[in-house]
PDB file of C-alpha atoms in Angstrom:
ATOM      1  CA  UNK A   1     -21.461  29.364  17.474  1.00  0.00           C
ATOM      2  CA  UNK A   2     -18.711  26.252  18.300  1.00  0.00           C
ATOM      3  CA  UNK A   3     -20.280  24.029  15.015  1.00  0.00           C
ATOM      4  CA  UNK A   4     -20.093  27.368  12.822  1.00  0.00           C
ATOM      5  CA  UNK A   5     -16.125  27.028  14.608  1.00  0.00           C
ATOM      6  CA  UNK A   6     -15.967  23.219  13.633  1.00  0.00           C
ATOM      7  CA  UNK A   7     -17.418  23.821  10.427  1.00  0.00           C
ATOM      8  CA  UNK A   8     -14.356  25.840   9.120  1.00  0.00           C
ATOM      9  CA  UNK A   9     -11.878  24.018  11.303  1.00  0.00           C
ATOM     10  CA  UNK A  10     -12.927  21.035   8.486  1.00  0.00           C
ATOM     11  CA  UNK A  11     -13.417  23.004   5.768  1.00  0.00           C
ATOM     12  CA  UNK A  12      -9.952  22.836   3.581  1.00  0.00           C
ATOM     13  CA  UNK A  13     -10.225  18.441   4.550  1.00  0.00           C
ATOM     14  CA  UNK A  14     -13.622  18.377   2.615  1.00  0.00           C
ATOM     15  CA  UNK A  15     -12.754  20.891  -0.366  1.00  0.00           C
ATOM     16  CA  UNK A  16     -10.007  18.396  -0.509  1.00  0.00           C
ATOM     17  CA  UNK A  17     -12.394  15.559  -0.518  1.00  0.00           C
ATOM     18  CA  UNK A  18     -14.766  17.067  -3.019  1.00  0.00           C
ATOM     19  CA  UNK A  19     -12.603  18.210  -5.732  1.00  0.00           C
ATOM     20  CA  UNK A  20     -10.297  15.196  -5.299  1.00  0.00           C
ATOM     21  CA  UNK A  21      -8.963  13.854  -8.625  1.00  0.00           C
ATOM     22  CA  UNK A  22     -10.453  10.307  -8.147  1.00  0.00           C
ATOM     23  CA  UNK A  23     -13.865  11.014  -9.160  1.00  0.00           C
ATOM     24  CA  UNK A  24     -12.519  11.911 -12.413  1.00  0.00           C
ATOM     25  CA  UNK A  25     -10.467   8.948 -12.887  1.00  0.00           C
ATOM     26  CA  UNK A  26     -13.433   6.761 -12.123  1.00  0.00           C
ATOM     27  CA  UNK A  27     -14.440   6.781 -16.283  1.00  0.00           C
ATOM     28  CA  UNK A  28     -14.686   3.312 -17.023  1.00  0.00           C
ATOM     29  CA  UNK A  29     -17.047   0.093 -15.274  1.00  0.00           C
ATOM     30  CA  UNK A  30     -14.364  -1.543 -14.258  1.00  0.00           C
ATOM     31  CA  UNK A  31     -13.087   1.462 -12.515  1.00  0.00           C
ATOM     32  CA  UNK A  32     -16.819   1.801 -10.769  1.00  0.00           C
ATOM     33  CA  UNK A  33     -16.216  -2.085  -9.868  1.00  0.00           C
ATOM     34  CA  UNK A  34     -12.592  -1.136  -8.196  1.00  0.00           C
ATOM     35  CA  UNK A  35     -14.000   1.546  -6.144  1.00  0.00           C
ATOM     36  CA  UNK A  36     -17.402  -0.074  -5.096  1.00  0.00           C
ATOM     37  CA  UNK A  37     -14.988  -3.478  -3.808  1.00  0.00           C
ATOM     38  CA  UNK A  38     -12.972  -0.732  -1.499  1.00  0.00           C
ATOM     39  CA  UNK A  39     -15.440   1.755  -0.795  1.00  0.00           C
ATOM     40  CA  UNK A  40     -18.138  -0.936   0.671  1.00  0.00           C
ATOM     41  CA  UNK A  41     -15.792  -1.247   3.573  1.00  0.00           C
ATOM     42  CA  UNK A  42     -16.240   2.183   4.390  1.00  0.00           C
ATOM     43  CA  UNK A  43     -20.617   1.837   4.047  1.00  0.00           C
ATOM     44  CA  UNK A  44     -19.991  -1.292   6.392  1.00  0.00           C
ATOM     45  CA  UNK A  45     -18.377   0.694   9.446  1.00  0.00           C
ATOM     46  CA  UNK A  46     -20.854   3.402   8.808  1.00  0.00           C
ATOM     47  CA  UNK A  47     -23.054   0.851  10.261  1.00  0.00           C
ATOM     48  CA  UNK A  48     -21.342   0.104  13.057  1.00  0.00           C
ATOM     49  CA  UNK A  49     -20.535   4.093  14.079  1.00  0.00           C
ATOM     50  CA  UNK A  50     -24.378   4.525  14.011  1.00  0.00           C
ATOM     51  CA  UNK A  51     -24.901   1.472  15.930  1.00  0.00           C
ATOM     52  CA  UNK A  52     -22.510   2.301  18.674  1.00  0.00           C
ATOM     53  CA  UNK A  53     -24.816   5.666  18.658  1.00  0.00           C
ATOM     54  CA  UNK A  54     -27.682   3.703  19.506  1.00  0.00           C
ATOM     55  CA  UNK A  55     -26.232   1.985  21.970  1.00  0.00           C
ATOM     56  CA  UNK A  56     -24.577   4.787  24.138  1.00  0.00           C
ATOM     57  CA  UNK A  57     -28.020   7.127  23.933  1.00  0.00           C
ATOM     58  CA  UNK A  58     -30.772   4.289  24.068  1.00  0.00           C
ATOM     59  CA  UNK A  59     -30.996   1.411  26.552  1.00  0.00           C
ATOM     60  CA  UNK A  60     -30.222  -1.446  24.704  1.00  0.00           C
ATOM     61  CA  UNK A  61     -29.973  -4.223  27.806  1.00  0.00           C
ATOM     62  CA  UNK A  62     -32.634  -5.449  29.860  1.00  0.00           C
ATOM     63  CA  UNK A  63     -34.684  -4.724  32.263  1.00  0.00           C
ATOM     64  CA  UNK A  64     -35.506  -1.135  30.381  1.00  0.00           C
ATOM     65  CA  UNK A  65     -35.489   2.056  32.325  1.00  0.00           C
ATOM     66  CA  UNK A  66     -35.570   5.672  30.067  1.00  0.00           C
ATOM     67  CA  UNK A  67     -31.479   6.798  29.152  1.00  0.00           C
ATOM     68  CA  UNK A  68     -30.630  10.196  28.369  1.00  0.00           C
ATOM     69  CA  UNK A  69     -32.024  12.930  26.538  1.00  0.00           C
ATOM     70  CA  UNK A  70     -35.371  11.829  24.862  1.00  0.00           C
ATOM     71  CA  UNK A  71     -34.307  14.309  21.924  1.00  0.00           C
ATOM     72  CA  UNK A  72     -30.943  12.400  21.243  1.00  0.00           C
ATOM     73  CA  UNK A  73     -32.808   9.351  21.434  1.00  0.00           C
ATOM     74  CA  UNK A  74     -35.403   9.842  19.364  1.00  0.00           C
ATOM     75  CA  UNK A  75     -32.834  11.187  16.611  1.00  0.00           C
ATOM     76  CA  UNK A  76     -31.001   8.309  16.270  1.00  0.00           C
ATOM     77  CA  UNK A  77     -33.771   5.661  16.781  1.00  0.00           C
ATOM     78  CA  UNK A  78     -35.050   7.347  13.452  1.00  0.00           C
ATOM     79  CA  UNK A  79     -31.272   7.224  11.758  1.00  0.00           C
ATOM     80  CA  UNK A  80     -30.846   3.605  12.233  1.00  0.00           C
ATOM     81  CA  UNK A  81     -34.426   2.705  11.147  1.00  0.00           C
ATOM     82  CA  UNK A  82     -33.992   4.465   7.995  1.00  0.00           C
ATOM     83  CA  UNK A  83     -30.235   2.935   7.679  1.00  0.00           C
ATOM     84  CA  UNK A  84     -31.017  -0.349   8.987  1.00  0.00           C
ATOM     85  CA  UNK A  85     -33.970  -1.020   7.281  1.00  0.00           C
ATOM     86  CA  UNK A  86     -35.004   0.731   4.002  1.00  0.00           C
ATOM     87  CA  UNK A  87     -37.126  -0.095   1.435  1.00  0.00           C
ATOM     88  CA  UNK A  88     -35.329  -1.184  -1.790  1.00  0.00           C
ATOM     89  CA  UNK A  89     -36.104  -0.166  -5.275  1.00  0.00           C
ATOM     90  CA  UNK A  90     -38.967  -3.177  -4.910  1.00  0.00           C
ATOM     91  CA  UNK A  91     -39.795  -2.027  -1.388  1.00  0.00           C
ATOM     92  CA  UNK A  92     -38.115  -4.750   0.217  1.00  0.00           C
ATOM     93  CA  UNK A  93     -36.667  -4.266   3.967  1.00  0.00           C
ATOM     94  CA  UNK A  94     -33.168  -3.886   3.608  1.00  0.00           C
ATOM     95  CA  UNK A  95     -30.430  -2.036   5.012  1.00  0.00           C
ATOM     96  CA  UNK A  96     -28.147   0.192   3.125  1.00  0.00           C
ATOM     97  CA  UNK A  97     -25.610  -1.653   3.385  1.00  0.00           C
ATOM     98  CA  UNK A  98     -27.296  -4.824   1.791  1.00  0.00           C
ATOM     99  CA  UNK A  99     -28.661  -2.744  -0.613  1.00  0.00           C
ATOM    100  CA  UNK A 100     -24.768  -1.770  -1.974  1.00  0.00           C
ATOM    101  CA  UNK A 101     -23.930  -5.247  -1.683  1.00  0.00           C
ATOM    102  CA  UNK A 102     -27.223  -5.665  -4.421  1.00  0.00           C
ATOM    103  CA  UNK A 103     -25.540  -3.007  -6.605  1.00  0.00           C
ATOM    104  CA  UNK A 104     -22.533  -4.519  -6.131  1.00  0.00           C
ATOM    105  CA  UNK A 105     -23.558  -7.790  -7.743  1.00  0.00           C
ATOM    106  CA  UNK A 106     -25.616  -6.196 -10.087  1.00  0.00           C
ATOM    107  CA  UNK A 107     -22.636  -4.362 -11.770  1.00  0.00           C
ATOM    108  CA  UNK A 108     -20.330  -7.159 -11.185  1.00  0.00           C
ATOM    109  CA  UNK A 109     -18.225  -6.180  -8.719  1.00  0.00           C
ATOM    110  CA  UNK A 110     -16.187  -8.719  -6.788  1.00  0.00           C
ATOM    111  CA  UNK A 111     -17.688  -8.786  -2.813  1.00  0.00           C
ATOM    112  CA  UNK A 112     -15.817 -11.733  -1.920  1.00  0.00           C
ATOM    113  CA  UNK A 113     -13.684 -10.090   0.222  1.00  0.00           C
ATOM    114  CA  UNK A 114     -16.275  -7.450   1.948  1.00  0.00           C
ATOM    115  CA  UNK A 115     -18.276 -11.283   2.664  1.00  0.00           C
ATOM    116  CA  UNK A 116     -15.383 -13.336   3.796  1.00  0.00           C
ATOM    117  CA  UNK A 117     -14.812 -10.140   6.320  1.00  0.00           C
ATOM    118  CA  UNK A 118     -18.594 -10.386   7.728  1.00  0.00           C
ATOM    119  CA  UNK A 119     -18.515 -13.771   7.815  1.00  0.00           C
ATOM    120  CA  UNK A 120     -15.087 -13.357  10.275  1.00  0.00           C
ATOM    121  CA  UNK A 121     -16.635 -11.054  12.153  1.00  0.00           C
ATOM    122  CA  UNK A 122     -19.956 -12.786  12.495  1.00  0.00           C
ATOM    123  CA  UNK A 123     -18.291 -15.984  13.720  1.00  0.00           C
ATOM    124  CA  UNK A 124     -15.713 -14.454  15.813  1.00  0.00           C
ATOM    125  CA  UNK A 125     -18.026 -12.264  17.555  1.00  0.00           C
ATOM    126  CA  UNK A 126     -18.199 -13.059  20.886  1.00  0.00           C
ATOM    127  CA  UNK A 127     -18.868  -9.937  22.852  1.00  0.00           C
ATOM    128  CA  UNK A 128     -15.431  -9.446  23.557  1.00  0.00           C
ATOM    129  CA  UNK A 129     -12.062  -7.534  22.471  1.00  0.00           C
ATOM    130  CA  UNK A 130     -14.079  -5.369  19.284  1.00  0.00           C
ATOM    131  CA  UNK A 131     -10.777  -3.750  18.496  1.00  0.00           C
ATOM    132  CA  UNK A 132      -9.022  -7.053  18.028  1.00  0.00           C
ATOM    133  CA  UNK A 133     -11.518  -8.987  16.549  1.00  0.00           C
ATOM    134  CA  UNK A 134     -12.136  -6.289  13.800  1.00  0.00           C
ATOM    135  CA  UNK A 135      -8.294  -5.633  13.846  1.00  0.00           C
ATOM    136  CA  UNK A 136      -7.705  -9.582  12.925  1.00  0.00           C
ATOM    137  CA  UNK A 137     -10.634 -10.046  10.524  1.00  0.00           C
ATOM    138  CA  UNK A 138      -9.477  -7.073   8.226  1.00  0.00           C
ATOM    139  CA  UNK A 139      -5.818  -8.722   8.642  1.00  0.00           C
ATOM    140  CA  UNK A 140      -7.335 -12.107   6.850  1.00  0.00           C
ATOM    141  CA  UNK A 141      -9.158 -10.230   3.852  1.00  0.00           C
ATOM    142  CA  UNK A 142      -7.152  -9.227   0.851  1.00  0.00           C
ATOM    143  CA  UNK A 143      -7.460  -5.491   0.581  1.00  0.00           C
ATOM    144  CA  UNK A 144      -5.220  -2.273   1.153  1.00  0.00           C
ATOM    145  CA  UNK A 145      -3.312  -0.920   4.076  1.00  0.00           C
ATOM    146  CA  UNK A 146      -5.762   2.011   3.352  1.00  0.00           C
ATOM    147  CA  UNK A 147      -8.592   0.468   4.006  1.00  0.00           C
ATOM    148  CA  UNK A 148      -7.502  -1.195   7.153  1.00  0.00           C
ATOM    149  CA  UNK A 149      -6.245   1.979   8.547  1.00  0.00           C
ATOM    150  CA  UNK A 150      -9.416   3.928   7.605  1.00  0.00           C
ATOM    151  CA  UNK A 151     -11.905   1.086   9.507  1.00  0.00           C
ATOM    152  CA  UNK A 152      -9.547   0.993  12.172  1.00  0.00           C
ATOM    153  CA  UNK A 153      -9.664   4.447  12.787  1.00  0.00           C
ATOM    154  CA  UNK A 154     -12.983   4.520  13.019  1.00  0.00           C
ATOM    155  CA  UNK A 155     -13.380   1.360  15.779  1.00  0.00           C
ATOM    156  CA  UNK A 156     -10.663   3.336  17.687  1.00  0.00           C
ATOM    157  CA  UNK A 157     -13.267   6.069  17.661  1.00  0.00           C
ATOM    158  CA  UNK A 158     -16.228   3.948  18.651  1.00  0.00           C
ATOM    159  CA  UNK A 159     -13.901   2.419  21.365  1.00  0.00           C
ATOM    160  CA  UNK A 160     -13.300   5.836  23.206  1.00  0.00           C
ATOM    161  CA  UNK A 161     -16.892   5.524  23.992  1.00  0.00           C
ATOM    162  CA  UNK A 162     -17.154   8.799  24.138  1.00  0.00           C
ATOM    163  CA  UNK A 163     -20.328   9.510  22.208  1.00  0.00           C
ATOM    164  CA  UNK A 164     -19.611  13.229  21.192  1.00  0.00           C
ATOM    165  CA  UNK A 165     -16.603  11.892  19.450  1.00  0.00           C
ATOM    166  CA  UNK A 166     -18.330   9.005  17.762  1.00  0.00           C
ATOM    167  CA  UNK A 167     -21.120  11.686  16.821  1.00  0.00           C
ATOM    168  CA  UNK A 168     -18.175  13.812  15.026  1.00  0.00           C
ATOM    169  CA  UNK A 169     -16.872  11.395  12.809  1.00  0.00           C
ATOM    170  CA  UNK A 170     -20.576  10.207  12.015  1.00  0.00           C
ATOM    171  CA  UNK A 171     -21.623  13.340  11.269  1.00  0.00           C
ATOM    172  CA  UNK A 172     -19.058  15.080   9.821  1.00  0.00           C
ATOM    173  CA  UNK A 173     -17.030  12.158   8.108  1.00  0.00           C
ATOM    174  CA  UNK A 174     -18.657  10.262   6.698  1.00  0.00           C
ATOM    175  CA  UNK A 175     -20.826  10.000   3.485  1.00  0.00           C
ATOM    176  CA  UNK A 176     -22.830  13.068   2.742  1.00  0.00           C
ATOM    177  CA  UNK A 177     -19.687  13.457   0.911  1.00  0.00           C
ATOM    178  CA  UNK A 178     -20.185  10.755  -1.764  1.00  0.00           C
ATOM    179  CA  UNK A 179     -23.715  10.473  -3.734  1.00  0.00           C
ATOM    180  CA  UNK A 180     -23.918  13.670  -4.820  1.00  0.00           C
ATOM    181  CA  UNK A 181     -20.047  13.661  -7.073  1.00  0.00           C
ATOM    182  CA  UNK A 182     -20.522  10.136  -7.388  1.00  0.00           C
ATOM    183  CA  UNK A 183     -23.833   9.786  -8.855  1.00  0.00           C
ATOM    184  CA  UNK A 184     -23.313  11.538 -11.973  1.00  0.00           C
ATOM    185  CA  UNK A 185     -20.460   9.534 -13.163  1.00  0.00           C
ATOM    186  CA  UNK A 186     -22.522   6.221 -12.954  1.00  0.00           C
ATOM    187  CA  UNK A 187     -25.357   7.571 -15.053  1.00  0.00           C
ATOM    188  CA  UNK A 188     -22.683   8.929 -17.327  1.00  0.00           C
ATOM    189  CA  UNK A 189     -20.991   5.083 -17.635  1.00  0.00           C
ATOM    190  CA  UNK A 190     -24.349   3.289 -17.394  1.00  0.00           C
ATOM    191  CA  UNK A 191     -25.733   5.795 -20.687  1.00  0.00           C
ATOM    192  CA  UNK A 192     -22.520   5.034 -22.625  1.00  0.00           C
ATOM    193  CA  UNK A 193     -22.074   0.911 -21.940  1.00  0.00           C
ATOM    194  CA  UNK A 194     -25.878   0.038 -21.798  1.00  0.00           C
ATOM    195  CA  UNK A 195     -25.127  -1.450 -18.223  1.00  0.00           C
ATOM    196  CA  UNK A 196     -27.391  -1.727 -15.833  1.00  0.00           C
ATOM    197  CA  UNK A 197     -26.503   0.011 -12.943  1.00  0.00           C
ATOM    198  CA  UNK A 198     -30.391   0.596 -11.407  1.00  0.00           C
ATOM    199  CA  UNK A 199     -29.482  -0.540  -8.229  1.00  0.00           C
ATOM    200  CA  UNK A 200     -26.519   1.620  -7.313  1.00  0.00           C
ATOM    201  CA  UNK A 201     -28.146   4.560  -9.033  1.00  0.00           C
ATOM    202  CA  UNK A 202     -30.860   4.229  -6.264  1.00  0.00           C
ATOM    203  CA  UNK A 203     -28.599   3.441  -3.857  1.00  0.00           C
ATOM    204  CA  UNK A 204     -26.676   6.747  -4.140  1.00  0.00           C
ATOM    205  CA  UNK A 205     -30.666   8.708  -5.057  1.00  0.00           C
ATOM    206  CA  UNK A 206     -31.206   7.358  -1.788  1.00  0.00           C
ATOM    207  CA  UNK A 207     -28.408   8.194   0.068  1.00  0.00           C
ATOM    208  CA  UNK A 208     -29.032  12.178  -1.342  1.00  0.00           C
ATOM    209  CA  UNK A 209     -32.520  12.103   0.159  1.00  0.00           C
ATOM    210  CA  UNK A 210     -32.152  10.905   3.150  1.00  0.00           C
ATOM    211  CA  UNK A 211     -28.945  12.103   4.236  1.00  0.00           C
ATOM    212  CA  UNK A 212     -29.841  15.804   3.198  1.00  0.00           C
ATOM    213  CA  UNK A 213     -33.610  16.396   3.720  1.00  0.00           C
ATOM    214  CA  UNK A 214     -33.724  14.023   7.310  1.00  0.00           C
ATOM    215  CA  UNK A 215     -30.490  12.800   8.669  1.00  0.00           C
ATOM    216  CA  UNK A 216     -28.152  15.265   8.045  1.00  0.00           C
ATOM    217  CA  UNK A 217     -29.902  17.949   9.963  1.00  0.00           C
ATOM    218  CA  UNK A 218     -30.895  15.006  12.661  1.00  0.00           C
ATOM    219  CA  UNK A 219     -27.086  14.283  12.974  1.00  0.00           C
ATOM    220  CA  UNK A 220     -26.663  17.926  13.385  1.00  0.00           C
ATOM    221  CA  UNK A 221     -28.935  18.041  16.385  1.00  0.00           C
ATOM    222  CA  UNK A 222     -27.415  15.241  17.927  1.00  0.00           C
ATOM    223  CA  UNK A 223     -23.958  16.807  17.937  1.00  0.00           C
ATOM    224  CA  UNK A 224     -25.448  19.970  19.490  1.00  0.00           C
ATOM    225  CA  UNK A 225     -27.553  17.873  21.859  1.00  0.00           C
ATOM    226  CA  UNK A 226     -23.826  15.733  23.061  1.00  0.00           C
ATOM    227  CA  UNK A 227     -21.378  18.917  23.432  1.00  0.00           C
ATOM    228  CA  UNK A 228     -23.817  21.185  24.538  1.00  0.00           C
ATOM    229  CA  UNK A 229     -21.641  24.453  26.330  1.00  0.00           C
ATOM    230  CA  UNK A 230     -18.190  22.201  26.596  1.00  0.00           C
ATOM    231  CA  UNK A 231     -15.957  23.685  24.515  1.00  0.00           C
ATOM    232  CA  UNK A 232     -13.437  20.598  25.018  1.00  0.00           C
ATOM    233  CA  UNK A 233     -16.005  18.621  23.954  1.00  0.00           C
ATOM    234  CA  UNK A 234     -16.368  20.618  20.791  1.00  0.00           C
ATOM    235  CA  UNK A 235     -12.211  20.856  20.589  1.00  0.00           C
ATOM    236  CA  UNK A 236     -12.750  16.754  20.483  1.00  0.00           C
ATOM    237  CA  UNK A 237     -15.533  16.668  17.712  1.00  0.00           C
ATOM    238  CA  UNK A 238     -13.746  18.885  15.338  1.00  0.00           C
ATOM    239  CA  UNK A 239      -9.733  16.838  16.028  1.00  0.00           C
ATOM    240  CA  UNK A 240     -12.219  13.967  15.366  1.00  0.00           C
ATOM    241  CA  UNK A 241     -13.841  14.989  12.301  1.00  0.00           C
ATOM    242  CA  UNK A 242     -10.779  16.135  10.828  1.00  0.00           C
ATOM    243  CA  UNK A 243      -8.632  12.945  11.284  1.00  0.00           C
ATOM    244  CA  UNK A 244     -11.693  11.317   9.825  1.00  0.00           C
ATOM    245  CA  UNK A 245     -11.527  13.322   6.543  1.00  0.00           C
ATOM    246  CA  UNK A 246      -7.518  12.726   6.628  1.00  0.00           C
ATOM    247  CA  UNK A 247      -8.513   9.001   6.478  1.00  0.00           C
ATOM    248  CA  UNK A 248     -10.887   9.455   3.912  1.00  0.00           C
ATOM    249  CA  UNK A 249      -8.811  11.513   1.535  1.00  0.00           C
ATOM    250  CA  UNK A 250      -5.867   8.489   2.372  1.00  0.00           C
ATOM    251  CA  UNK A 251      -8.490   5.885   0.752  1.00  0.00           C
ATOM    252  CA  UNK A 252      -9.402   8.256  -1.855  1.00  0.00           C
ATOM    253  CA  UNK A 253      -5.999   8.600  -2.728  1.00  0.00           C
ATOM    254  CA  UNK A 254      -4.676   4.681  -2.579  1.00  0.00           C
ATOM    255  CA  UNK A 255      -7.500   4.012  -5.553  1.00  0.00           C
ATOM    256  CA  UNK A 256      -5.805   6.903  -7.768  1.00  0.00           C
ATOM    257  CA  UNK A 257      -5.100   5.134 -11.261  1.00  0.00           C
TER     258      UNK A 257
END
């Protein structure tokens, strides 16, 4: 079957990814801090990848008329309500992006960068040039090449507008890789400096039961759903999904201490 196909073409990228050597050097708060102010980058284009989802398999404008395949939409209507709006630890609304922002505080981690950006793009937002605007507002936040190239990447994805391809890297490159590594070192540094770290630790409980019992196997359907019988399609979803992982491993590697 082409995602059995896909799923070895990206095989090696996430063994890399899994056993890479940063999750070991991550032994200290301040370390947790250093990844969290990088990493929330990454959980804020997440956003957008699902969002330009939305978009290209629901109608989003006005007047409304029924788009696509009612399976598609119905798959990532349910994504983005359970990414967009959670319930918190205190069952608050929140998405989970605000909730890392919350964890990020919580621990002490420094999101004056990750706000200034938001606030660029909020203001500069005008409906036109997304490439640019992103492009500049990641130019006028202090953080690494790394990290620009990695959300760049994935706005150069979401600007092919080609929706199997934005699927890919949703699906396949994004964070089903983190919570499970990641949440055993913060219960191992919260235990040890009487921190605490409640908020990420649900953040990351979350993400596991979510992303494994509903939307991973939803984001698999919607990849089968978009490539159907094309095998250039699929040839595009795994180049995608691969460069994705490249990316990721690139970030991964520029917060090696």
């Amino acid at each position: 079957m082409p995602i059995q196909k896909l799923e070895q073409e990206i095989a090696p990228y996430r063994e890399q990814l899994i056993h890479h050597e940063l999750y070991k050097s991550i032994d200290s708060i301040e370390r947790v801090r250093a990844f969290m102010e990088t990493h929330v980058f990454a959980v804020w284009d997440f956003m957008s990848l699902l969002k330009a989802l939305q978009i290209g398999l629901t109608k989003t404008t006005l007047p409304w008329t029924p788009k696509g395949n009612p399976v598609s939409r119905r798959l990532i209507n349910e994504i983005v309500f359970g990414e967009e709006s959670d319930l918190n630890e205190l069952g608050e609304p929140m998405s989970h992006f605000e909730m890392y922002l919350e964890a990020m505080d919580q621990l002490g981690a420094n999101t004056t960068e990750i706000r200034k950006f938001i606030r660029l793009i909020d203001e500069g937002n005008d409906g036109r040039d997304m490439i640019h605007l992103v492009s500049r507002s990641l130019n006028s936040v202090n953080i690494s090449k790394e990290t620009r190239d990695f959300v760049n990447f994935t706005f150069e994805q979401i600007n092919t507008n080609q929706l199997h391809i934005v699927a890919a890297v949703f699906t396949f490159g994004r964070e089903d890789l983190i919570p499970d590594m990641f949440i055993e070192i913060v219960k191992n540094i919260e235990t040890n400096s009487n921190l605490n770290l409640s908020k990420l630790n649900y953040y990351l409980e979350r993400h596991i039961e979510v992303d494994s019992g509903e939307h991973g196997p939803m984001a698999l359907k919607m990849i089968h759903e978009l490539c159907g019988d094309d095998a250039t399609k699929w040839n595009n979803a795994t180049e995608a999904s691969v460069q994705a992982l490249k990316f990721r491993n690139s970030l991964w590697n520029s917060l090696l201490v």
